[in-house]
Coordinates of C-alpha atoms and ligand atoms in Angstrom, one line a residue:
M1 CA 86.2 114.4 79.0
G2 CA 87.0 113.7 82.2
G3 CA 90.4 113.9 84.4
F4 CA 93.5 115.7 82.3
A5 CA 91.1 115.5 79.0
G6 CA 88.9 117.9 80.7
S7 CA 91.9 120.2 81.1
H8 CA 92.9 119.2 77.0
H9 CA 89.3 120.2 76.3
H10 CA 90.2 123.7 77.9
A11 CA 93.6 124.6 75.8
I12 CA 91.9 122.9 72.8
A13 CA 88.9 125.4 72.7
R14 CA 91.4 128.6 73.9
L15 CA 93.2 127.9 71.1
E16 CA 89.9 127.3 68.7
E17 CA 88.7 130.7 69.8
R18 CA 92.4 131.8 68.9
G19 CA 92.4 130.5 65.5
H20 CA 95.2 127.4 66.1
A21 CA 93.4 124.6 65.7
R22 CA 89.4 122.9 65.1
L23 CA 88.1 120.5 67.6
V24 CA 86.4 117.9 65.1
C25 CA 85.3 115.1 67.7
T26 CA 85.4 113.8 70.7
C27 CA 84.6 110.4 72.6
D28 CA 84.3 109.3 76.1
P29 CA 82.5 105.6 77.1
R30 CA 81.3 108.0 79.8
E31 CA 80.0 110.4 77.7
A32 CA 76.5 111.3 79.3
A33 CA 78.5 111.8 82.7
F34 CA 80.0 115.0 81.1
G35 CA 76.6 116.8 80.3
V36 CA 77.5 119.5 82.5
E37 CA 81.3 119.8 80.7
Q38 CA 80.2 119.4 77.0
Q39 CA 77.9 122.7 77.8
T40 CA 80.9 124.6 79.0
W41 CA 83.1 123.5 76.2
R42 CA 79.7 124.8 74.3
L43 CA 80.5 121.3 72.3
P44 CA 76.9 121.7 70.3
A45 CA 77.6 125.1 69.4
R46 CA 81.3 124.4 67.8
G47 CA 79.6 121.6 66.0
V48 CA 82.0 118.9 68.1
R49 CA 80.7 115.3 67.2
V50 CA 80.6 113.1 70.6
F51 CA 81.3 109.4 70.5
R52 CA 81.4 107.1 73.2
D53 CA 83.6 104.8 70.9
Y54 CA 87.2 105.8 69.8
R55 CA 86.7 103.3 66.6
A56 CA 83.5 104.6 66.2
M57 CA 85.0 108.1 66.0
L58 CA 87.7 107.1 64.2
D59 CA 86.0 105.4 61.7
T60 CA 83.4 108.3 61.1
C61 CA 85.9 111.4 61.2
H62 CA 89.5 110.5 60.1
R63 CA 89.2 111.9 57.0
E64 CA 88.5 115.7 58.5
L65 CA 91.6 115.0 61.2
D66 CA 95.1 116.0 61.6
L67 CA 95.7 114.5 64.2
V68 CA 94.3 112.7 67.7
V69 CA 94.6 113.5 71.5
V70 CA 94.5 110.9 73.7
P71 CA 94.6 111.8 77.4
T72 CA 93.4 108.6 78.9
P73 CA 94.4 105.6 80.9
I74 CA 97.7 104.7 80.3
Q75 CA 97.3 101.1 79.3
L76 CA 94.8 102.5 76.7
H77 CA 97.2 103.9 75.1
A78 CA 99.1 101.6 72.6
E79 CA 95.7 100.2 71.2
M80 CA 94.7 103.5 70.9
H81 CA 97.5 104.8 69.3
A82 CA 97.8 101.6 66.9
A83 CA 94.1 102.8 66.0
A84 CA 94.9 106.6 65.2
T85 CA 98.5 105.5 63.0
A86 CA 96.7 103.1 61.2
L87 CA 95.2 105.7 60.0
G88 CA 97.9 107.5 59.0
L89 CA 97.2 109.8 61.9
P90 CA 100.0 111.4 64.4
T91 CA 98.8 111.5 67.8
Y92 CA 99.2 113.8 71.0
L93 CA 99.6 111.4 73.0
E94 CA 99.6 112.2 77.0
K95 CA 102.5 110.8 79.2
P96 CA 104.0 108.2 79.5
P97 CA 103.4 106.7 76.5
T98 CA 103.1 103.2 78.1
L99 CA 105.3 101.7 80.9
D100 CA 106.1 98.6 79.1
Y101 CA 109.6 98.5 77.2
A102 CA 108.3 96.0 75.0
E103 CA 104.6 97.5 74.2
L104 CA 106.3 100.1 73.8
E105 CA 108.9 98.9 71.0
Q106 CA 105.8 98.2 68.9
M107 CA 104.5 101.6 69.2
I108 CA 107.5 103.3 67.7
R109 CA 107.1 100.9 64.7
H110 CA 103.1 101.7 64.7
D111 CA 104.6 105.1 64.7
A112 CA 106.4 104.7 61.8
R113 CA 102.7 104.4 59.6
A114 CA 101.8 108.5 60.6
A115 CA 102.9 110.8 57.9
K116 CA 104.5 112.9 61.4
S117 CA 105.9 111.2 64.3
S118 CA 103.7 111.6 67.8
L119 CA 104.1 113.9 70.3
V120 CA 104.3 112.3 74.0
G121 CA 103.5 114.8 76.2
F122 CA 105.6 115.3 78.7
N123 CA 105.0 119.1 79.9
F124 CA 108.6 121.0 81.1
I125 CA 110.8 119.5 77.8
I126 CA 110.0 123.0 75.7
E127 CA 110.5 125.4 78.9
K128 CA 112.6 128.0 77.5
P129 CA 115.1 128.7 79.9
R130 CA 115.6 124.6 80.3
L131 CA 116.5 125.0 76.7
A132 CA 118.4 127.9 77.1
L133 CA 120.5 125.9 80.0
K134 CA 121.0 123.1 78.4
E135 CA 122.2 124.5 75.5
R136 CA 124.7 126.3 78.0
L137 CA 125.7 123.4 79.5
L138 CA 126.7 121.3 75.9
A139 CA 128.6 124.0 75.0
G140 CA 130.9 123.3 78.0
E141 CA 129.9 126.6 79.9
F142 CA 129.1 124.9 83.2
G143 CA 131.9 122.0 83.0
A144 CA 131.9 118.1 82.6
V145 CA 128.0 116.7 84.0
R146 CA 129.8 114.2 87.4
G147 CA 126.0 113.5 88.3
A148 CA 122.2 114.6 88.6
T149 CA 119.2 114.0 91.4
L150 CA 115.7 114.4 91.4
S151 CA 113.5 114.6 95.1
A152 CA 110.0 114.9 94.6
L153 CA 107.4 115.3 97.2
W154 CA 103.9 115.4 96.3
P155 CA 101.5 114.4 98.9
R156 CA 98.7 112.8 97.7
P157 CA 95.5 111.7 99.8
T158 CA 94.5 108.2 99.9
S159 CA 91.2 108.7 97.9
Y160 CA 93.7 109.5 95.3
F161 CA 94.4 105.7 94.3
A162 CA 91.3 105.4 94.2
R163 CA 89.7 107.7 91.7
N164 CA 89.6 105.5 88.7
N165 CA 89.9 101.8 88.5
W166 CA 93.7 101.9 87.4
A167 CA 95.0 104.2 89.8
G168 CA 98.0 102.4 91.7
R169 CA 98.0 99.2 89.6
L170 CA 100.7 97.4 88.6
L171 CA 98.6 94.3 86.7
I172 CA 95.2 95.1 84.7
D173 CA 94.0 91.7 83.0
D174 CA 97.5 90.5 83.2
R175 CA 99.0 93.4 81.5
A176 CA 101.5 96.2 83.0
V177 CA 99.8 99.3 84.1
L178 CA 102.5 100.1 86.5
D179 CA 100.9 103.1 87.8
S180 CA 103.0 104.8 90.3
C181 CA 104.3 107.8 91.3
M182 CA 107.4 107.4 89.0
G183 CA 105.4 106.2 86.1
N184 CA 102.6 108.6 86.3
A185 CA 102.7 111.9 88.6
M186 CA 106.2 112.1 88.7
A187 CA 107.0 110.8 85.0
H188 CA 107.8 114.5 83.7
F189 CA 110.8 115.2 86.2
V190 CA 112.1 111.9 85.6
H191 CA 112.1 112.7 82.3
N192 CA 113.4 115.9 82.6
L193 CA 116.5 114.6 84.3
L194 CA 116.8 112.5 81.9
F195 CA 117.1 115.2 79.0
W196 CA 119.8 117.4 81.5
V197 CA 122.5 114.4 81.2
G198 CA 121.2 113.6 77.5
T199 CA 124.6 115.1 75.8
K200 CA 124.9 114.3 72.3
E201 CA 122.6 116.7 71.0
L202 CA 119.9 119.3 72.6
F203 CA 116.9 116.6 72.7
S204 CA 119.0 113.7 74.0
W205 CA 118.0 111.9 76.8
A206 CA 121.1 109.8 79.0
Q207 CA 120.9 106.2 78.7
P208 CA 120.5 103.8 81.8
A209 CA 122.9 101.5 82.2
A210 CA 122.7 99.6 85.2
V211 CA 120.2 100.7 87.9
R212 CA 119.4 100.4 91.5
A213 CA 116.1 100.3 93.4
E214 CA 114.3 100.4 96.3
L215 CA 110.6 100.2 96.0
Y216 CA 108.1 100.3 98.6
R217 CA 104.6 101.3 99.7
A218 CA 102.9 102.9 102.9
H219 CA 99.3 103.0 101.3
A220 CA 97.1 100.0 100.7
I221 CA 97.7 99.8 97.0
E222 CA 99.3 97.0 94.4
G223 CA 102.1 99.0 93.1
A224 CA 104.7 101.5 94.8
D225 CA 104.2 105.0 96.1
T226 CA 107.6 105.4 97.1
F227 CA 110.9 105.1 95.5
F228 CA 114.7 105.5 95.4
V229 CA 116.7 104.9 92.4
E230 CA 120.4 105.0 91.8
A231 CA 121.2 104.7 87.6
D232 CA 124.4 104.6 86.1
T233 CA 124.4 106.2 82.8
T234 CA 126.2 104.6 79.5
A235 CA 128.3 108.4 79.9
G236 CA 129.2 106.9 83.2
V237 CA 127.4 109.5 85.0
T238 CA 125.4 108.6 88.0
M239 CA 122.1 109.7 88.7
R240 CA 119.4 109.4 91.5
F241 CA 115.8 110.1 92.0
A242 CA 113.7 109.9 94.9
L243 CA 110.2 110.0 94.7
T244 CA 107.2 109.9 96.8
H245 CA 103.2 110.5 97.3
A246 CA 103.6 109.0 100.7
C247 CA 103.9 112.7 102.6
S248 CA 101.9 115.7 103.4
G249 CA 102.3 119.0 103.6
P250 CA 103.6 121.3 100.6
S251 CA 104.7 119.6 97.6
T252 CA 108.2 120.0 96.7
H253 CA 110.0 119.0 93.6
L254 CA 114.4 119.8 92.9
E255 CA 115.6 119.0 89.4
M256 CA 119.8 119.3 90.1
V257 CA 121.9 118.9 87.3
L258 CA 126.1 118.5 89.2
C259 CA 128.6 120.1 86.5
D260 CA 132.7 120.5 87.2
K261 CA 132.2 124.0 87.7
A262 CA 128.9 124.9 88.9
V263 CA 125.2 123.4 90.0
I264 CA 122.3 124.0 88.4
R265 CA 118.7 123.8 90.5
Y266 CA 115.5 123.8 88.7
A267 CA 112.2 123.6 90.0
V268 CA 109.5 123.7 87.6
G269 CA 107.4 127.0 88.4
H270 CA 110.2 128.0 90.4
A271 CA 113.4 130.1 90.6
T272 CA 115.9 128.7 88.6
E273 CA 120.0 129.0 90.0
V274 CA 122.7 128.5 88.7
R275 CA 125.7 128.1 91.6
W276 CA 129.0 128.4 90.5
S277 CA 131.9 126.9 92.4
D278 CA 133.5 130.0 92.9
G279 CA 130.3 131.2 95.0
R280 CA 128.5 133.4 91.9
V281 CA 124.9 132.7 91.7
E282 CA 122.6 133.2 89.1
K283 CA 119.2 133.3 89.5
S284 CA 115.9 133.5 86.6
V285 CA 112.3 133.5 87.9
P286 CA 110.1 131.6 85.1
A287 CA 107.9 133.3 83.0
P288 CA 104.6 132.3 83.4
F289 CA 104.2 128.9 81.5
D290 CA 100.8 127.6 80.1
G291 CA 102.0 123.9 79.3
L292 CA 99.5 122.3 77.6
V293 CA 98.4 125.4 75.1
E294 CA 102.3 125.5 74.5
N295 CA 102.8 121.9 74.3
H296 CA 100.2 122.1 71.5
L297 CA 101.5 124.7 69.7
D298 CA 104.9 123.5 69.4
Y299 CA 103.5 119.7 68.5
Q300 CA 101.3 121.5 66.0
R301 CA 104.8 123.8 64.1
Y302 CA 106.0 120.2 63.7
L303 CA 103.3 118.8 61.8
C304 CA 103.2 121.9 59.7
G305 CA 107.0 122.0 58.7
A306 CA 107.6 124.9 60.9
S307 CA 110.1 123.0 63.0
P308 CA 111.9 120.2 63.1
R309 CA 110.4 117.6 65.3
P310 CA 108.0 117.4 68.6
A311 CA 109.5 117.8 72.1
T312 CA 109.3 114.0 72.5
T313 CA 109.0 111.6 70.5
L314 CA 108.2 107.8 71.7
A315 CA 111.9 106.6 70.8
D316 CA 113.2 109.5 73.3
S317 CA 111.0 108.0 75.7
R318 CA 112.9 104.7 75.9
P319 CA 115.4 106.5 78.3
F320 CA 112.2 107.3 81.1
V321 CA 110.2 103.4 80.1
V322 CA 113.5 101.3 80.5
L323 CA 114.7 103.4 83.7
N324 CA 111.0 102.4 85.7
D325 CA 111.2 99.3 84.2
L326 CA 114.7 98.4 85.3
A327 CA 114.0 100.1 88.6
H328 CA 111.1 97.7 89.3
I329 CA 113.1 94.6 88.0
S330 CA 116.2 95.6 91.0
S331 CA 113.3 96.2 93.7
R332 CA 112.5 92.7 92.8
T333 CA 109.3 93.1 96.1
I334 CA 107.5 96.5 97.0
A335 CA 108.6 96.5 100.2
P336 CA 106.1 98.3 103.1
V337 CA 107.3 101.5 104.7
P338 CA 107.8 100.3 108.5
P339 CA 103.9 100.7 110.0
A340 CA 105.4 102.0 113.0
L341 CA 106.6 105.7 110.6
V342 CA 103.5 106.1 109.0
R343 CA 101.3 107.7 110.5
S344 CA 97.3 109.2 109.2
V345 CA 96.9 113.1 108.5
R346 CA 93.4 114.5 108.4
D347 CA 93.6 117.9 106.4
E348 CA 90.6 119.6 107.5
K349 CA 89.9 122.1 105.0
E350 CA 90.6 119.6 102.0
Q351 CA 88.6 117.1 104.2
K352 CA 91.1 115.0 103.2
E353 CA 93.3 112.0 105.1
Y354 CA 97.2 111.7 103.8
L355 CA 99.7 108.9 105.0
D356 CA 102.7 110.0 106.4
V357 CA 106.4 108.8 106.8
A358 CA 108.7 110.0 109.6
G359 CA 111.8 111.0 108.3
M360 CA 111.1 111.1 104.4
V361 CA 112.7 114.4 104.2
A362 CA 115.9 113.0 105.7
A363 CA 115.9 109.6 103.7
H364 CA 115.7 111.5 100.4
E365 CA 118.3 113.5 101.5
N366 CA 120.5 110.8 102.7
F367 CA 119.9 108.9 99.7
L368 CA 120.5 112.1 97.0
V369 CA 123.6 113.5 99.2
K370 CA 125.1 110.0 99.8
G371 CA 124.1 107.6 99.0
L372 CA 123.0 106.0 101.1
W373 CA 119.9 103.7 101.0
P374 CA 116.4 103.0 103.2
G375 CA 116.6 99.6 103.6
A376 CA 119.6 99.5 105.3
R377 CA 118.9 102.3 107.6
G378 CA 115.3 101.5 109.7
W379 CA 113.4 100.5 106.9
E380 CA 114.1 96.8 106.8
R381 CA 114.7 95.6 103.6
A382 CA 117.3 93.5 101.3
A383 CA 119.0 95.8 99.2
G384 CA 117.8 95.7 95.0
E385 CA 120.2 94.2 92.8
V386 CA 121.8 96.0 90.0
A387 CA 120.1 95.4 86.8
T388 CA 121.2 96.4 83.4
P389 CA 118.8 96.5 80.2
T390 CA 119.6 92.7 79.0
E391 CA 117.9 91.8 81.9
L392 CA 114.5 93.9 80.8
T393 CA 113.6 90.4 79.3
R394 CA 112.5 89.6 82.9
F395 CA 110.3 92.2 83.1
H396 CA 107.2 90.9 82.8
D397 CA 107.6 88.2 85.0
T398 CA 108.7 90.5 88.1
V399 CA 105.7 92.6 87.5
R400 CA 103.4 89.5 87.9
A401 CA 105.5 88.4 91.3
M402 CA 105.2 91.6 92.5
A403 CA 101.3 92.1 91.8
A404 CA 101.4 88.7 93.4
A405 CA 102.7 89.2 96.6
R406 CA 100.5 91.8 96.9
P407 CA 99.5 92.6 100.3
R408 CA 95.6 92.2 100.9
L409 CA 94.1 95.2 99.9
Ligands
NAD501 N1 100.8 116.2 81.4 C1 100.4 116.0 82.2 O1 100.5 117.0 83.4 C2 99.2 114.9 83.3 C3 98.6 115.4 84.2 C4 97.6 114.4 84.5 C5 97.3 113.2 83.9 N2 97.6 112.8 83.2 C6 98.0 111.9 81.7 O2 96.8 112.1 81.3 C7 96.6 110.2 81.2 C8 94.9 109.6 81.7 O3 95.3 109.9 83.2 P1 94.0 110.7 83.7 O4 94.5 110.4 85.2 O5 93.0 111.8 83.3 O6 92.4 109.3 83.9 P2 91.4 109.4 84.1 O7 91.2 108.1 84.4 O8 90.6 110.2 84.5 O9 90.6 108.9 82.5 C9 90.8 110.1 81.5 C10 89.2 110.5 80.5 O10 89.6 108.7 79.9 C11 88.6 108.6 79.8 N3 88.2 107.4 78.7 C12 88.3 105.9 80.2 N4 88.7 104.7 78.4 C13 88.1 105.4 77.8 C14 87.7 105.0 76.5 N5 87.9 103.6 76.0 N6 87.7 105.9 75.0 C15 87.9 107.4 75.6 N7 88.3 107.4 76.6 C16 88.4 106.9 78.0 C17 87.6 108.7 81.4 O11 86.3 108.4 80.7 C18 88.5 109.8 81.6 O12 86.7 110.5 81.1 C19 97.4 110.1 81.4 O13 98.4 109.5 80.5 C20 98.2 110.3 82.8 O14 99.8 110.4 83.2 C21 98.6 113.9 82.4

């Protein structure tokens, strides 16, 4: 009921008012802590049964359900998805499905037990302007895709990493969690960039063939808060990703697709631009988009047989999960950002502390535009090694070694 699950409750209540859904039951081990929310969502008046344990909820209610929504901590997704699909029920599974490539394969197998495929809730694949541009890309209007870059600077206060027991964690009980800017908050944008470069059909994602990465931390966390990742795809396109939570000020994010005849600049929630090599610029401002309501409706169309597939299936999530795992394997270690570059910035209005890395924007630009790695330019770490999908077998040992080498927190 808390965190992003609260947003699902709001979205489903709105859908219920419009006659598109009915919430049968919900659960949270801390349900008593959400008394106010339960009244706000009018759960008693709507006849919603509340449980503390999801297994008891499924046992009791499964015959009344068409789908199960799983907006819980990442490390619980696999077991909850397994329990729902064992009863033949598909899930609306929050992104990321898991950050462990081997667990994802097991989830893909489990998903086949349900009558319909699960949806992985990456918010932005169904945006109409995105789909329209991808159609034009596939039709060859912009020429061949030569490269793609993602820059995302999303400040997160130090309190963000203390909001629950899994934030910033690599491992819990020897299971890979890998919570990070790449695996969690910015996963949408990473998956979006892979979507642009997936050229087999509209709903296709680029496959990473070789990955190099440098991972850093400025915060006192087990995992990384800053990623520089380069991937060559099986189609020979070079993709670069620069992502961080170690910054302050406004959030920015930009997906760029570099084609022979034009560059597409797509920033979720902002104007989209197509800059043609001949100087023309096409600009379009997106219409308001309620991501959760729209994704629920889109998934419902699929469940009812009105559309052929969910926006992102578990199998479609493979490139994202593999890229994230190979980035960890390539980086081998999570290096501290040199302390001299890190300063604490207090936001008096929010009453929160941020860690801001001097030169972060320049490091993003140098990497994305020129391919220059920060490790060789003052951030004092060895380069990442090339990691290919055959090296995924090293993933679990790599994560254990990274966790063992974490700083004293
Ligand atoms: N799509 C988006 O825009 C978006 C935004 C934020 C988070 N998320 C995703 O949502 C998921 C949850 O993230 P969060 O930050 O809200 O997590 P969280 O730690 O706040 O947990 C969400 C809720 O799950 C509950 N929960 C914990 N254990 C449970 C259990 N055994 N059974 C039932 N409920 C349980 C918690 O008590 C909490 O109320 C993650 O996958 C995250 O990546 C998606």
